[in-house]
Amino acid sequence: MAALTVLGVVFVVLPGVVVDHDLAGAHIAPQDRLNAVNSVRTMLLQAVGGLVVLFGAYATWRQLRVSQDSLRATQEGHVTDRFSRAVDQLGSDKLDVRIGALHALWRIAEHSVRDRDAVISIQAAYLRTHLPWPPTGPDGPAAEVPVNDVAPLETRAADAQVALTGLGVLCEHREQSWVNLSVTDLRRADCDGLWLPEVNLDRACMEAASLYHANLTQASLVSVNLRHADLKTAILRRTRCVLSDLRGARLVETDLHEGDFTGADLREANLRKADAAGAVFHQADLRQADLRGTDLSTADLTQAQLDGALASEHTNWPAGFDPATAGVVVTEDPGPEPAPLLQPPALATHHPPLRSRP
């Protein structure tokens, strides 16, 4: 009743009052006054109609926000349930259940930015606890087993390979700075093309690991075992490889720009056509290494051992450095590098024994 009364006043009484106020006592024909009253009434109707439309739009927007908040809360609840279920399944005794849980976490991280760093931390913790170095469990190969007798990681620990691959994919868009994979057993791991920048791999064993075209920018590889590792075309810009064992490693066309290899063992390593501009090889052992076509023009070779290392006319040395005095053997350039031969899954490359002593 109150609403009807207000509408009656607005549309019946108010137009006449407005017209009389504007006339200020002047006399006009009844028809003209009626037309003026109807004009005012029309404007009031349009104003009220606009207010109704605005109110309806506001009510619709509020309802949409409530619906979106409700949907978001429901989705987050589903994500939380899936997250909790996947974490619980990581402790299963069945390998396929653990692999499924790792894939579920991977999928959650791809669709939920707020959960990505948490999933990366879980994957890293999974690798540290399931693949400690040196090995502690009876199932995995012992630390002293020759690398040619060690099965690829995807064969001996398929769940760990899934965790490593997922971590290396998700790290491309992570927000946290450091990821801890230190002191892990990653022998013969498949890290081809993975993103591992600013990852802590200190004291890990990555012997014969495949790191083809991997991104290790600013990673920490202090005292890491990288013997026979394949790092062709990998990115090691500003990477710390202090005291690391890179004997027999393949660093062909690798980006070593400003990397720190202080005290590293690079005997018999293949650094052909690598970009080592600004790299530090202070007290590094480069004996019998292949440096043909390597850019060492601004590298620090202070107290580096180069006896028996191979070089060619395309090797760029620092200004004032005499390779002959250092014991470098100049030979022909090998020419273009062959295309990489990717090994089929579960097949291990046979690595010849190193000529250098431990």
XYZ file of C-alpha atoms in Angstrom:
358
model
C 0.000 0.000 0.000
C 2.846 2.384 0.827
C 4.466 1.699 -2.531
C 1.187 2.279 -4.375
C 0.649 5.513 -2.453
C 4.141 6.750 -3.390
C 3.597 5.859 -7.061
C 0.237 7.651 -7.050
C 1.805 10.785 -5.620
C 4.722 10.650 -8.091
C 2.702 10.025 -11.251
C -0.633 11.752 -10.430
C 0.059 14.676 -8.125
C 3.705 15.560 -8.721
C 3.484 16.308 -12.509
C 0.755 18.920 -11.925
C 2.713 20.519 -9.088
C 5.806 20.764 -11.297
C 3.856 22.340 -14.170
C 2.151 24.861 -11.874
C 5.485 25.774 -10.335
C 7.020 26.393 -13.754
C 4.020 28.502 -14.882
C 4.398 30.699 -11.793
C 0.682 31.703 -11.874
C 0.471 32.254 -15.648
C -2.737 31.138 -17.401
C -2.610 28.708 -20.334
C -5.160 26.638 -22.198
C -6.314 23.446 -20.426
C -5.102 21.316 -23.350
C -1.623 22.859 -23.201
C -1.460 22.312 -19.459
C -2.528 18.670 -19.935
C 0.227 18.171 -22.524
C 2.801 19.688 -20.165
C 1.636 17.426 -17.302
C 1.857 14.356 -19.562
C 5.385 15.351 -20.633
C 6.501 15.558 -17.019
C 4.768 12.264 -16.286
C 6.624 10.642 -19.246
C 9.994 11.884 -17.991
C 9.230 10.540 -14.528
C 8.278 7.172 -15.997
C 11.549 7.063 -17.941
C 13.537 7.984 -14.831
C 11.793 5.327 -12.750
C 12.279 2.800 -15.547
C 16.002 3.604 -15.668
C 16.260 3.178 -11.904
C 14.479 -0.177 -12.167
C 16.899 -1.287 -14.891
C 19.899 -0.160 -12.837
C 18.575 -1.931 -9.763
C 17.952 -5.077 -11.798
C 21.483 -4.933 -13.234
C 22.927 -4.455 -9.747
C 20.880 -7.343 -8.367
C 21.989 -9.548 -11.269
C 25.639 -8.570 -10.706
C 25.368 -9.344 -7.004
C 23.763 -12.691 -7.762
C 26.526 -13.446 -10.270
C 29.191 -12.582 -7.699
C 27.531 -14.804 -5.130
C 27.302 -17.614 -7.682
C 30.957 -17.168 -8.672
C 32.078 -17.151 -5.040
C 30.031 -20.258 -4.404
C 31.452 -21.967 -7.488
C 34.989 -20.947 -6.523
C 34.512 -22.276 -3.025
C 33.164 -25.539 -4.435
C 36.084 -25.836 -6.849
C 38.603 -25.099 -4.114
C 36.942 -27.717 -1.997
C 37.286 -30.237 -4.809
C 40.947 -29.239 -5.321
C 41.607 -29.586 -1.591
C 40.004 -33.025 -1.557
C 42.006 -34.124 -4.622
C 45.178 -32.653 -3.119
C 44.685 -34.442 0.215
C 43.777 -37.705 -1.497
C 46.866 -37.531 -3.757
C 49.184 -36.793 -0.819
C 47.738 -39.748 1.089
C 48.280 -42.005 -1.927
C 51.995 -41.072 -2.056
C 52.487 -43.341 0.949
C 50.944 -46.340 -0.803
C 52.903 -49.584 -1.182
C 51.709 -49.918 -4.779
C 53.847 -48.282 -7.447
C 50.950 -47.518 -9.809
C 49.028 -45.753 -7.015
C 52.030 -43.527 -6.230
C 52.523 -42.721 -9.924
C 48.834 -41.821 -10.228
C 49.098 -39.584 -7.167
C 52.112 -37.766 -8.613
C 50.296 -37.209 -11.904
C 47.254 -35.916 -9.984
C 49.418 -33.403 -8.114
C 51.039 -32.394 -11.385
C 47.626 -31.741 -12.920
C 46.481 -29.763 -9.881
C 49.588 -27.559 -10.110
C 48.974 -26.872 -13.795
C 45.437 -25.594 -13.119
C 45.935 -23.998 -9.697
C 48.652 -21.351 -9.490
C 48.276 -21.011 -5.721
C 49.052 -24.732 -5.262
C 51.977 -24.902 -7.720
C 54.766 -24.118 -5.281
C 53.324 -26.545 -2.737
C 53.280 -29.329 -5.335
C 56.874 -28.547 -6.339
C 57.933 -28.752 -2.687
C 56.158 -32.100 -2.321
C 57.820 -33.457 -5.457
C 61.235 -32.329 -4.224
C 60.650 -33.860 -0.792
C 59.489 -37.085 -2.455
C 62.759 -37.302 -4.400
C 64.899 -36.515 -1.357
C 63.204 -39.145 0.799
C 62.915 -41.882 -1.836
C 66.298 -41.359 -3.510
C 68.819 -40.394 -0.829
C 72.522 -40.351 -1.637
C 74.236 -42.547 -0.749
C 71.438 -45.135 -1.010
C 70.172 -46.523 2.278
C 67.572 -49.079 1.181
C 68.164 -52.628 -0.017
C 66.148 -52.236 -3.219
C 68.213 -49.690 -5.155
C 71.735 -50.143 -6.518
C 74.520 -49.520 -4.027
C 76.765 -46.478 -4.314
C 79.772 -48.516 -5.456
C 77.935 -50.266 -8.325
C 79.431 -49.285 -11.729
C 77.159 -46.920 -13.620
C 76.899 -49.366 -16.538
C 75.184 -51.778 -14.156
C 72.694 -49.159 -12.922
C 69.319 -49.192 -14.642
C 67.814 -45.918 -15.882
C 65.803 -44.081 -13.265
C 62.507 -44.596 -15.101
C 63.131 -48.357 -14.889
C 64.379 -48.747 -11.327
C 62.178 -46.013 -9.805
C 59.427 -44.984 -12.213
C 57.622 -42.926 -9.571
C 60.745 -40.886 -8.866
C 61.210 -40.200 -12.584
C 57.604 -38.947 -12.786
C 58.211 -36.666 -9.794
C 61.425 -35.336 -11.348
C 59.796 -34.721 -14.733
C 56.809 -32.973 -13.190
C 59.077 -30.801 -11.074
C 61.205 -29.884 -14.095
C 58.110 -28.841 -16.052
C 56.410 -26.885 -13.259
C 59.599 -25.031 -12.319
C 59.341 -23.032 -15.545
C 56.554 -20.940 -13.995
C 57.228 -21.226 -10.274
C 57.339 -18.282 -7.876
C 59.587 -19.615 -5.119
C 63.297 -19.061 -5.650
C 65.050 -22.233 -4.471
C 64.083 -25.879 -4.784
C 66.031 -28.371 -2.703
C 67.160 -31.571 -4.468
C 70.450 -31.869 -2.652
C 71.985 -35.215 -1.700
C 69.759 -37.236 -4.055
C 70.504 -40.308 -6.167
C 69.738 -39.273 -9.747
C 71.996 -41.710 -11.557
C 70.838 -42.188 -15.164
C 67.923 -39.803 -14.616
C 66.114 -38.398 -17.650
C 66.227 -34.595 -17.355
C 66.126 -33.785 -21.073
C 64.655 -30.334 -21.655
C 63.647 -29.824 -18.015
C 63.656 -26.433 -16.320
C 65.817 -26.602 -13.197
C 66.969 -22.991 -12.666
C 67.987 -22.041 -9.137
C 67.673 -25.658 -8.009
C 69.935 -26.878 -5.221
C 71.563 -30.133 -6.327
C 74.562 -29.949 -3.995
C 76.269 -33.301 -3.311
C 73.796 -35.158 -5.511
C 74.861 -38.072 -7.708
C 73.851 -37.459 -11.326
C 76.292 -39.868 -12.918
C 75.338 -40.665 -16.535
C 72.220 -38.505 -16.218
C 70.736 -37.104 -19.417
C 70.462 -33.318 -19.251
C 70.213 -32.579 -22.956
C 69.007 -28.991 -23.461
C 68.128 -28.672 -19.765
C 67.984 -25.238 -18.145
C 70.212 -25.074 -15.056
C 70.621 -21.303 -14.885
C 72.007 -20.210 -11.504
C 71.595 -23.727 -10.128
C 73.878 -24.931 -7.358
C 75.860 -28.042 -8.318
C 78.508 -27.963 -5.618
C 80.336 -31.299 -5.214
C 77.944 -33.040 -7.612
C 78.887 -36.267 -9.378
C 78.221 -35.607 -13.066
C 80.532 -38.207 -14.528
C 79.472 -39.225 -18.056
C 76.467 -36.874 -17.848
C 75.079 -35.645 -21.175
C 74.776 -31.858 -20.970
C 74.802 -31.109 -24.673
C 73.211 -27.706 -25.456
C 72.266 -27.346 -21.774
C 72.176 -23.892 -20.146
C 74.510 -23.484 -17.171
C 74.656 -19.697 -17.019
C 76.030 -18.498 -13.669
C 75.755 -22.055 -12.371
C 77.959 -23.038 -9.402
C 79.814 -26.259 -10.194
C 82.471 -25.813 -7.526
C 84.379 -29.044 -6.755
C 82.060 -31.046 -9.015
C 83.150 -34.223 -10.784
C 82.525 -33.795 -14.517
C 84.941 -36.429 -15.790
C 83.841 -37.745 -19.168
C 80.825 -35.406 -19.197
C 79.447 -34.239 -22.546
C 79.198 -30.460 -22.616
C 79.077 -29.978 -26.382
C 77.654 -26.572 -27.389
C 76.733 -25.977 -23.748
C 76.179 -22.464 -22.428
C 78.681 -22.115 -19.560
C 78.575 -18.318 -19.536
C 79.856 -16.975 -16.181
C 79.641 -20.407 -14.595
C 81.850 -21.174 -11.600
C 83.910 -24.359 -12.026
C 86.465 -23.625 -9.320
C 88.267 -26.836 -8.374
C 86.033 -28.916 -10.666
C 87.326 -32.143 -12.215
C 86.770 -31.902 -15.982
C 89.229 -34.547 -17.106
C 88.215 -36.174 -20.409
C 85.156 -33.915 -20.583
C 83.897 -32.938 -24.035
C 83.474 -29.167 -24.198
C 83.564 -28.807 -27.968
C 82.019 -25.522 -29.177
C 80.900 -24.636 -25.643
C 80.410 -20.981 -24.710
C 82.562 -20.522 -21.618
C 82.880 -16.733 -21.828
C 83.360 -15.323 -18.354
C 83.446 -18.794 -16.780
C 85.777 -19.430 -13.838
C 88.062 -22.480 -14.080
C 90.300 -21.530 -11.191
C 92.279 -24.633 -10.126
C 90.045 -26.766 -12.355
C 91.408 -29.994 -13.839
C 90.959 -29.915 -17.620
C 93.543 -32.531 -18.505
C 92.628 -34.555 -21.623
C 89.492 -32.452 -22.069
C 88.272 -31.666 -25.591
C 88.277 -27.885 -26.026
C 88.116 -27.726 -29.801
C 86.042 -24.720 -30.850
C 85.408 -23.684 -27.223
C 85.092 -19.986 -26.438
C 87.439 -19.318 -23.501
C 88.252 -15.747 -24.522
C 87.214 -14.185 -21.208
C 87.441 -17.267 -18.988
C 89.521 -17.435 -15.820
C 92.086 -20.222 -16.264
C 94.208 -19.316 -13.247
C 96.049 -22.419 -11.985
C 93.939 -24.643 -14.251
C 95.528 -27.906 -15.396
C 95.384 -28.324 -19.189
C 98.029 -30.948 -19.870
C 96.890 -33.145 -22.774
C 93.762 -31.102 -23.468
C 92.735 -30.900 -27.150
C 92.263 -27.585 -28.920
C 91.872 -26.398 -32.496
C 92.349 -23.204 -34.437
C 88.777 -22.265 -33.525
C 89.453 -22.384 -29.781
C 89.432 -18.882 -28.315
C 91.894 -18.343 -25.451
C 92.151 -15.465 -22.966
C 94.434 -12.607 -23.936
C 98.050 -13.418 -23.133
C 97.391 -17.125 -22.503
C 99.887 -19.545 -24.082
C 98.205 -22.934 -24.671
C 101.494 -24.598 -25.700
C 103.101 -23.741 -22.383
C 100.053 -25.166 -20.578
C 100.480 -28.492 -22.400
C 97.518 -28.125 -24.764
C 97.606 -30.300 -27.912
C 96.417 -28.455 -31.023
C 94.653 -30.691 -33.544
C 92.055 -30.495 -36.310
C 88.578 -29.206 -35.673
C 85.947 -32.017 -35.535
C 83.523 -30.149 -37.803
C 79.740 -29.989 -37.315
C 78.345 -31.867 -34.362
C 76.088 -34.811 -35.213
C 72.426 -34.745 -34.257
C 71.644 -36.227 -30.827
C 70.726 -39.874 -30.787
C 67.950 -40.191 -28.245
C 67.974 -43.553 -26.549
C 64.735 -45.558 -26.415
C 63.125 -45.769 -22.968
C 64.765 -48.073 -20.442
C 67.914 -48.482 -22.579
C 71.190 -47.388 -21.021
C 74.209 -46.148 -22.950
C 77.403 -48.037 -22.217
C 80.069 -45.665 -20.913
C 83.716 -46.631 -21.366
C 85.879 -46.551 -18.218
C 87.662 -43.294 -17.530
C 91.368 -43.166 -18.226
C 91.864 -40.752 -15.358
C 92.205 -42.150 -11.889
C 89.634 -41.244 -9.207
